[in-house]
PDB file of N, CA and C in Angstrom:
ATOM      1  N   MET A   1       0.887  -1.245   0.019  1.00 51.00           N
ATOM      2  CA  MET A   1       0.010   0.031  -0.076  1.00 51.00           C
ATOM      3  C   MET A   1       0.803   1.165   0.012  1.00 51.00           C
ATOM      4  N   GLY A   2       0.558   2.328  -0.776  1.00 58.00           N
ATOM      5  CA  GLY A   2       1.282   3.375  -0.962  1.00 58.00           C
ATOM      6  C   GLY A   2       1.128   4.391   0.256  1.00 58.00           C
ATOM      7  N   VAL A   3       2.043   5.435   0.315  1.00 58.00           N
ATOM      8  CA  VAL A   3       1.758   6.281   1.298  1.00 58.00           C
ATOM      9  C   VAL A   3       0.591   7.343   0.982  1.00 58.00           C
ATOM     10  N   GLN A   4      -0.023   7.529   2.104  1.00 62.00           N
ATOM     11  CA  GLN A   4      -1.316   8.386   1.873  1.00 62.00           C
ATOM     12  C   GLN A   4      -1.275   9.632   2.776  1.00 62.00           C
ATOM     13  N   PHE A   5      -1.613  10.789   2.419  1.00 60.00           N
ATOM     14  CA  PHE A   5      -1.469  11.988   3.167  1.00 60.00           C
ATOM     15  C   PHE A   5      -2.459  13.008   2.570  1.00 60.00           C
ATOM     16  N   VAL A   6      -2.848  13.898   3.583  1.00 60.00           N
ATOM     17  CA  VAL A   6      -3.826  15.147   3.164  1.00 60.00           C
ATOM     18  C   VAL A   6      -2.947  16.405   3.419  1.00 60.00           C
ATOM     19  N   ARG A   7      -2.889  17.335   2.626  1.00 61.00           N
ATOM     20  CA  ARG A   7      -2.393  18.504   2.795  1.00 61.00           C
ATOM     21  C   ARG A   7      -3.272  19.524   2.719  1.00 61.00           C
ATOM     22  N   ILE A   8      -3.310  20.481   3.667  1.00 56.00           N
ATOM     23  CA  ILE A   8      -4.267  21.693   3.557  1.00 56.00           C
ATOM     24  C   ILE A   8      -3.534  22.795   2.756  1.00 56.00           C
ATOM     25  N   LEU A   9      -4.057  23.141   1.686  1.00 53.00           N
ATOM     26  CA  LEU A   9      -3.462  24.147   0.811  1.00 53.00           C
ATOM     27  C   LEU A   9      -4.114  25.580   1.360  1.00 53.00           C
ATOM     28  N   SER A  10      -5.322  25.737   1.667  1.00 52.00           N
ATOM     29  CA  SER A  10      -5.964  26.829   2.229  1.00 52.00           C
ATOM     30  C   SER A  10      -7.149  26.333   2.957  1.00 52.00           C
ATOM     31  N   PRO A  11      -7.791  27.285   3.711  1.00 52.00           N
ATOM     32  CA  PRO A  11      -8.873  26.701   4.649  1.00 52.00           C
ATOM     33  C   PRO A  11     -10.037  25.976   3.766  1.00 52.00           C
ATOM     34  N   ALA A  12     -10.245  26.398   2.488  1.00 52.00           N
ATOM     35  CA  ALA A  12     -11.226  25.755   1.616  1.00 52.00           C
ATOM     36  C   ALA A  12     -10.811  24.824   0.541  1.00 52.00           C
ATOM     37  N   ARG A  13      -9.460  24.427   0.522  1.00 56.00           N
ATOM     38  CA  ARG A  13      -8.956  23.576  -0.507  1.00 56.00           C
ATOM     39  C   ARG A  13      -8.075  22.372   0.235  1.00 56.00           C
ATOM     40  N   LEU A  14      -8.369  21.250  -0.200  1.00 58.00           N
ATOM     41  CA  LEU A  14      -7.583  20.174   0.239  1.00 58.00           C
ATOM     42  C   LEU A  14      -6.827  19.447  -0.813  1.00 58.00           C
ATOM     43  N   SER A  15      -5.744  18.783  -0.787  1.00 61.00           N
ATOM     44  CA  SER A  15      -5.091  17.917  -1.851  1.00 61.00           C
ATOM     45  C   SER A  15      -4.855  16.586  -1.048  1.00 61.00           C
ATOM     46  N   PHE A  16      -5.171  15.610  -1.592  1.00 59.00           N
ATOM     47  CA  PHE A  16      -4.991  14.268  -1.311  1.00 59.00           C
ATOM     48  C   PHE A  16      -3.927  13.594  -2.287  1.00 59.00           C
ATOM     49  N   SER A  17      -2.997  12.785  -1.857  1.00 60.00           N
ATOM     50  CA  SER A  17      -2.165  11.878  -2.620  1.00 60.00           C
ATOM     51  C   SER A  17      -2.366  10.621  -2.016  1.00 60.00           C
ATOM     52  N   ILE A  18      -2.857   9.571  -3.008  1.00 60.00           N
ATOM     53  CA  ILE A  18      -3.174   8.293  -2.624  1.00 60.00           C
ATOM     54  C   ILE A  18      -2.550   7.378  -3.637  1.00 60.00           C
ATOM     55  N   GLU A  19      -1.388   6.650  -3.299  1.00 62.00           N
ATOM     56  CA  GLU A  19      -0.683   5.957  -4.156  1.00 62.00           C
ATOM     57  C   GLU A  19      -0.310   6.515  -5.394  1.00 62.00           C
ATOM     58  N   GLY A  20       0.272   7.590  -5.321  1.00 64.00           N
ATOM     59  CA  GLY A  20       0.767   8.580  -6.437  1.00 64.00           C
ATOM     60  C   GLY A  20      -0.343   9.216  -7.304  1.00 64.00           C
ATOM     61  N   GLU A  21      -1.699   9.221  -6.897  1.00 66.00           N
ATOM     62  CA  GLU A  21      -2.647   9.810  -7.592  1.00 66.00           C
ATOM     63  C   GLU A  21      -2.994  11.066  -6.792  1.00 66.00           C
ATOM     64  N   ILE A  22      -3.086  12.206  -7.295  1.00 63.00           N
ATOM     65  CA  ILE A  22      -3.175  13.520  -6.605  1.00 63.00           C
ATOM     66  C   ILE A  22      -4.445  14.052  -6.961  1.00 63.00           C
ATOM     67  N   LYS A  23      -5.364  14.322  -5.951  1.00 64.00           N
ATOM     68  CA  LYS A  23      -6.672  14.924  -6.072  1.00 64.00           C
ATOM     69  C   LYS A  23      -6.796  16.084  -5.446  1.00 64.00           C
ATOM     70  N   SER A  24      -7.311  17.211  -6.036  1.00 65.00           N
ATOM     71  CA  SER A  24      -7.476  18.454  -5.207  1.00 65.00           C
ATOM     72  C   SER A  24      -8.941  18.899  -5.322  1.00 65.00           C
ATOM     73  N   PHE A  25      -9.459  19.321  -4.162  1.00 65.00           N
ATOM     74  CA  PHE A  25     -10.840  19.803  -4.007  1.00 65.00           C
ATOM     75  C   PHE A  25     -10.967  20.985  -3.304  1.00 65.00           C
ATOM     76  N   SER A  26     -11.993  21.737  -3.883  1.00 67.00           N
ATOM     77  CA  SER A  26     -12.249  23.049  -3.036  1.00 67.00           C
ATOM     78  C   SER A  26     -13.729  22.959  -2.415  1.00 67.00           C
ATOM     79  N   ASP A  27     -14.403  21.959  -2.670  1.00 69.00           N
ATOM     80  CA  ASP A  27     -15.825  21.907  -2.253  1.00 69.00           C
ATOM     81  C   ASP A  27     -15.912  20.750  -1.314  1.00 69.00           C
ATOM     82  N   ARG A  28     -16.365  20.972  -0.094  1.00 69.00           N
ATOM     83  CA  ARG A  28     -16.520  19.890   0.945  1.00 69.00           C
ATOM     84  C   ARG A  28     -17.375  18.714   0.471  1.00 69.00           C
ATOM     85  N   GLN A  29     -18.431  18.948  -0.284  1.00 69.00           N
ATOM     86  CA  GLN A  29     -19.254  17.708  -0.714  1.00 69.00           C
ATOM     87  C   GLN A  29     -18.683  16.938  -1.731  1.00 69.00           C
ATOM     88  N   LYS A  30     -17.693  17.461  -2.596  1.00 71.00           N
ATOM     89  CA  LYS A  30     -16.909  16.727  -3.436  1.00 71.00           C
ATOM     90  C   LYS A  30     -15.952  15.839  -2.598  1.00 71.00           C
ATOM     91  N   ILE A  31     -15.239  16.407  -1.692  1.00 68.00           N
ATOM     92  CA  ILE A  31     -14.364  15.723  -0.893  1.00 68.00           C
ATOM     93  C   ILE A  31     -15.160  14.486  -0.331  1.00 68.00           C
ATOM     94  N   LYS A  32     -16.308  14.684   0.322  1.00 71.00           N
ATOM     95  CA  LYS A  32     -17.007  13.562   0.902  1.00 71.00           C
ATOM     96  C   LYS A  32     -17.439  12.467  -0.163  1.00 71.00           C
ATOM     97  N   GLU A  33     -17.775  12.830  -1.283  1.00 74.00           N
ATOM     98  CA  GLU A  33     -18.061  11.969  -2.338  1.00 74.00           C
ATOM     99  C   GLU A  33     -16.918  11.200  -2.651  1.00 74.00           C
ATOM    100  N   PHE A  34     -15.698  11.692  -2.941  1.00 67.00           N
ATOM    101  CA  PHE A  34     -14.604  11.036  -3.384  1.00 67.00           C
ATOM    102  C   PHE A  34     -14.189  10.122  -2.144  1.00 67.00           C
ATOM    103  N   MET A  35     -14.246  10.558  -1.026  1.00 68.00           N
ATOM    104  CA  MET A  35     -13.755   9.663   0.159  1.00 68.00           C
ATOM    105  C   MET A  35     -14.767   8.324   0.403  1.00 68.00           C
ATOM    106  N   THR A  36     -16.050   8.719   0.020  1.00 70.00           N
ATOM    107  CA  THR A  36     -16.861   7.568   0.233  1.00 70.00           C
ATOM    108  C   THR A  36     -17.031   6.608  -0.976  1.00 70.00           C
ATOM    109  N   THR A  37     -16.536   7.096  -2.268  1.00 65.00           N
ATOM    110  CA  THR A  37     -16.677   6.276  -3.216  1.00 65.00           C
ATOM    111  C   THR A  37     -15.269   5.575  -3.556  1.00 65.00           C
ATOM    112  N   LYS A  38     -14.179   6.001  -3.097  1.00 58.00           N
ATOM    113  CA  LYS A  38     -12.971   5.509  -3.331  1.00 58.00           C
ATOM    114  C   LYS A  38     -12.662   4.225  -2.746  1.00 58.00           C
ATOM    115  N   PRO A  39     -12.623   3.093  -3.368  1.00 59.00           N
ATOM    116  CA  PRO A  39     -12.554   1.859  -2.656  1.00 59.00           C
ATOM    117  C   PRO A  39     -11.241   1.587  -1.729  1.00 59.00           C
ATOM    118  N   VAL A  40     -11.331   1.072  -0.642  1.00 55.00           N
ATOM    119  CA  VAL A  40     -10.199   0.764   0.281  1.00 55.00           C
ATOM    120  C   VAL A  40      -9.340  -0.361  -0.298  1.00 55.00           C
ATOM    121  N   GLN A  41      -8.032  -0.244  -0.280  1.00 53.00           N
ATOM    122  CA  GLN A  41      -7.111  -1.087  -0.630  1.00 53.00           C
ATOM    123  C   GLN A  41      -6.215  -1.636   0.240  1.00 53.00           C
TER     124      GLN A  41
END
């Protein structure tokens, strides 16, 4: 399993790096959708 981390870029924007795939979100609802639909590995 790869390294996973969350970095806060600003109060309203988060960047996720999961096994080399980087996702950035500025909307809390989109973050929730991503985290609940991403399969656990």
